[in-house]
Amino acid sequence: MEAEQRLGRHSGVLDAVSLRTREIYFAHRAGYSYAEIADHMNISHITIKRHIARALLAIMEHGETKRMEPLIAR
């Protein structure tokens, strides 16, 4: 249940990235390997890595913003 909630939060955060980045991120989270995703989407392995990195950066930036909100509100 906690994992589903976390994925739901990530989904909202990932609205800021491209549809392809979201698709790749969620495919990887669903258990597909970089190679499987690359083969299915007919793109290179390094492109998969870049999309995953963009998604993780968006998630981390959102986390940093959330931690800063109580400080900003003061």
PDB file of C-alpha atoms in Angstrom:
ATOM      1  CA  MET A   1       0.000   0.000   0.000  1.00  0.00           C
ATOM      2  CA  GLU A   2       2.827   2.402   0.893  1.00  0.00           C
ATOM      3  CA  ALA A   3       4.546   1.687  -2.416  1.00  0.00           C
ATOM      4  CA  GLU A   4       1.332   2.518  -4.312  1.00  0.00           C
ATOM      5  CA  GLN A   5       1.006   5.805  -2.422  1.00  0.00           C
ATOM      6  CA  ARG A   6       4.634   6.660  -3.168  1.00  0.00           C
ATOM      7  CA  LEU A   7       4.107   5.892  -6.872  1.00  0.00           C
ATOM      8  CA  GLY A   8       0.998   8.073  -6.833  1.00  0.00           C
ATOM      9  CA  ARG A   9       3.017  10.968  -5.423  1.00  0.00           C
ATOM     10  CA  HIS A  10       5.742  10.381  -8.006  1.00  0.00           C
ATOM     11  CA  SER A  11       3.160  10.413 -10.769  1.00  0.00           C
ATOM     12  CA  GLY A  12       2.105  13.939  -9.809  1.00  0.00           C
ATOM     13  CA  VAL A  13       5.697  15.133  -9.571  1.00  0.00           C
ATOM     14  CA  LEU A  14       6.505  13.598 -12.942  1.00  0.00           C
ATOM     15  CA  ASP A  15       3.885  15.753 -14.651  1.00  0.00           C
ATOM     16  CA  ALA A  16       6.774  18.200 -15.067  1.00  0.00           C
ATOM     17  CA  VAL A  17       8.732  15.805 -17.304  1.00  0.00           C
ATOM     18  CA  SER A  18       7.914  14.446 -20.756  1.00  0.00           C
ATOM     19  CA  LEU A  19       5.438  11.650 -21.361  1.00  0.00           C
ATOM     20  CA  ARG A  20       8.246   9.423 -22.643  1.00  0.00           C
ATOM     21  CA  THR A  21      10.269  10.006 -19.454  1.00  0.00           C
ATOM     22  CA  ARG A  22       7.230   9.059 -17.342  1.00  0.00           C
ATOM     23  CA  GLU A  23       6.610   5.933 -19.412  1.00  0.00           C
ATOM     24  CA  ILE A  24      10.222   4.833 -19.090  1.00  0.00           C
ATOM     25  CA  TYR A  25      10.363   5.575 -15.360  1.00  0.00           C
ATOM     26  CA  PHE A  26       7.176   3.623 -14.605  1.00  0.00           C
ATOM     27  CA  ALA A  27       8.213   0.734 -16.870  1.00  0.00           C
ATOM     28  CA  HIS A  28      11.464   0.483 -14.935  1.00  0.00           C
ATOM     29  CA  ARG A  29       9.587   0.678 -11.608  1.00  0.00           C
ATOM     30  CA  ALA A  30       7.344  -2.138 -12.869  1.00  0.00           C
ATOM     31  CA  GLY A  31      10.412  -4.354 -13.142  1.00  0.00           C
ATOM     32  CA  TYR A  32      11.503  -4.027 -16.744  1.00  0.00           C
ATOM     33  CA  SER A  33      15.238  -3.764 -17.334  1.00  0.00           C
ATOM     34  CA  TYR A  34      16.838  -0.897 -19.220  1.00  0.00           C
ATOM     35  CA  ALA A  35      17.559  -3.310 -22.077  1.00  0.00           C
ATOM     36  CA  GLU A  36      13.943  -4.493 -22.246  1.00  0.00           C
ATOM     37  CA  ILE A  37      12.621  -0.925 -22.284  1.00  0.00           C
ATOM     38  CA  ALA A  38      15.184   0.135 -24.897  1.00  0.00           C
ATOM     39  CA  ASP A  39      14.274  -2.806 -27.143  1.00  0.00           C
ATOM     40  CA  HIS A  40      10.543  -2.160 -26.788  1.00  0.00           C
ATOM     41  CA  MET A  41      10.844   1.581 -27.488  1.00  0.00           C
ATOM     42  CA  ASN A  42      13.539   1.124 -30.136  1.00  0.00           C
ATOM     43  CA  ILE A  43      15.936   3.538 -28.422  1.00  0.00           C
ATOM     44  CA  SER A  44      19.419   3.135 -26.964  1.00  0.00           C
ATOM     45  CA  HIS A  45      20.298   1.950 -23.481  1.00  0.00           C
ATOM     46  CA  ILE A  46      21.975   5.297 -22.704  1.00  0.00           C
ATOM     47  CA  THR A  47      18.760   7.130 -23.641  1.00  0.00           C
ATOM     48  CA  ILE A  48      16.917   5.019 -21.069  1.00  0.00           C
ATOM     49  CA  LYS A  49      19.507   6.001 -18.454  1.00  0.00           C
ATOM     50  CA  ARG A  50      19.035   9.679 -19.293  1.00  0.00           C
ATOM     51  CA  HIS A  51      15.239   9.482 -18.989  1.00  0.00           C
ATOM     52  CA  ILE A  52      15.508   7.676 -15.643  1.00  0.00           C
ATOM     53  CA  ALA A  53      17.964  10.327 -14.440  1.00  0.00           C
ATOM     54  CA  ARG A  54      15.559  13.124 -15.460  1.00  0.00           C
ATOM     55  CA  ALA A  55      12.703  11.436 -13.611  1.00  0.00           C
ATOM     56  CA  LEU A  56      14.790  10.907 -10.473  1.00  0.00           C
ATOM     57  CA  LEU A  57      16.002  14.500 -10.577  1.00  0.00           C
ATOM     58  CA  ALA A  58      12.400  15.755 -10.736  1.00  0.00           C
ATOM     59  CA  ILE A  59      11.486  13.535  -7.781  1.00  0.00           C
ATOM     60  CA  MET A  60      14.509  14.674  -5.749  1.00  0.00           C
ATOM     61  CA  GLU A  61      13.875  18.344  -6.541  1.00  0.00           C
ATOM     62  CA  HIS A  62      10.277  17.966  -5.409  1.00  0.00           C
ATOM     63  CA  GLY A  63      11.486  16.370  -2.167  1.00  0.00           C
ATOM     64  CA  GLU A  64      13.870  19.266  -1.555  1.00  0.00           C
ATOM     65  CA  THR A  65      11.052  21.754  -2.151  1.00  0.00           C
ATOM     66  CA  LYS A  66       8.777  19.901   0.269  1.00  0.00           C
ATOM     67  CA  ARG A  67      11.464  19.964   2.976  1.00  0.00           C
ATOM     68  CA  MET A  68      11.970  23.689   2.465  1.00  0.00           C
ATOM     69  CA  GLU A  69       8.275  24.640   2.658  1.00  0.00           C
ATOM     70  CA  PRO A  70       8.103  24.756   6.486  1.00  0.00           C
ATOM     71  CA  LEU A  71      11.172  27.001   6.509  1.00  0.00           C
ATOM     72  CA  ILE A  72       9.762  29.294   3.859  1.00  0.00           C
ATOM     73  CA  ALA A  73       6.416  29.599   5.656  1.00  0.00           C
ATOM     74  CA  ARG A  74       8.042  31.003   8.783  1.00  0.00           C
TER      75      ARG A  74
END
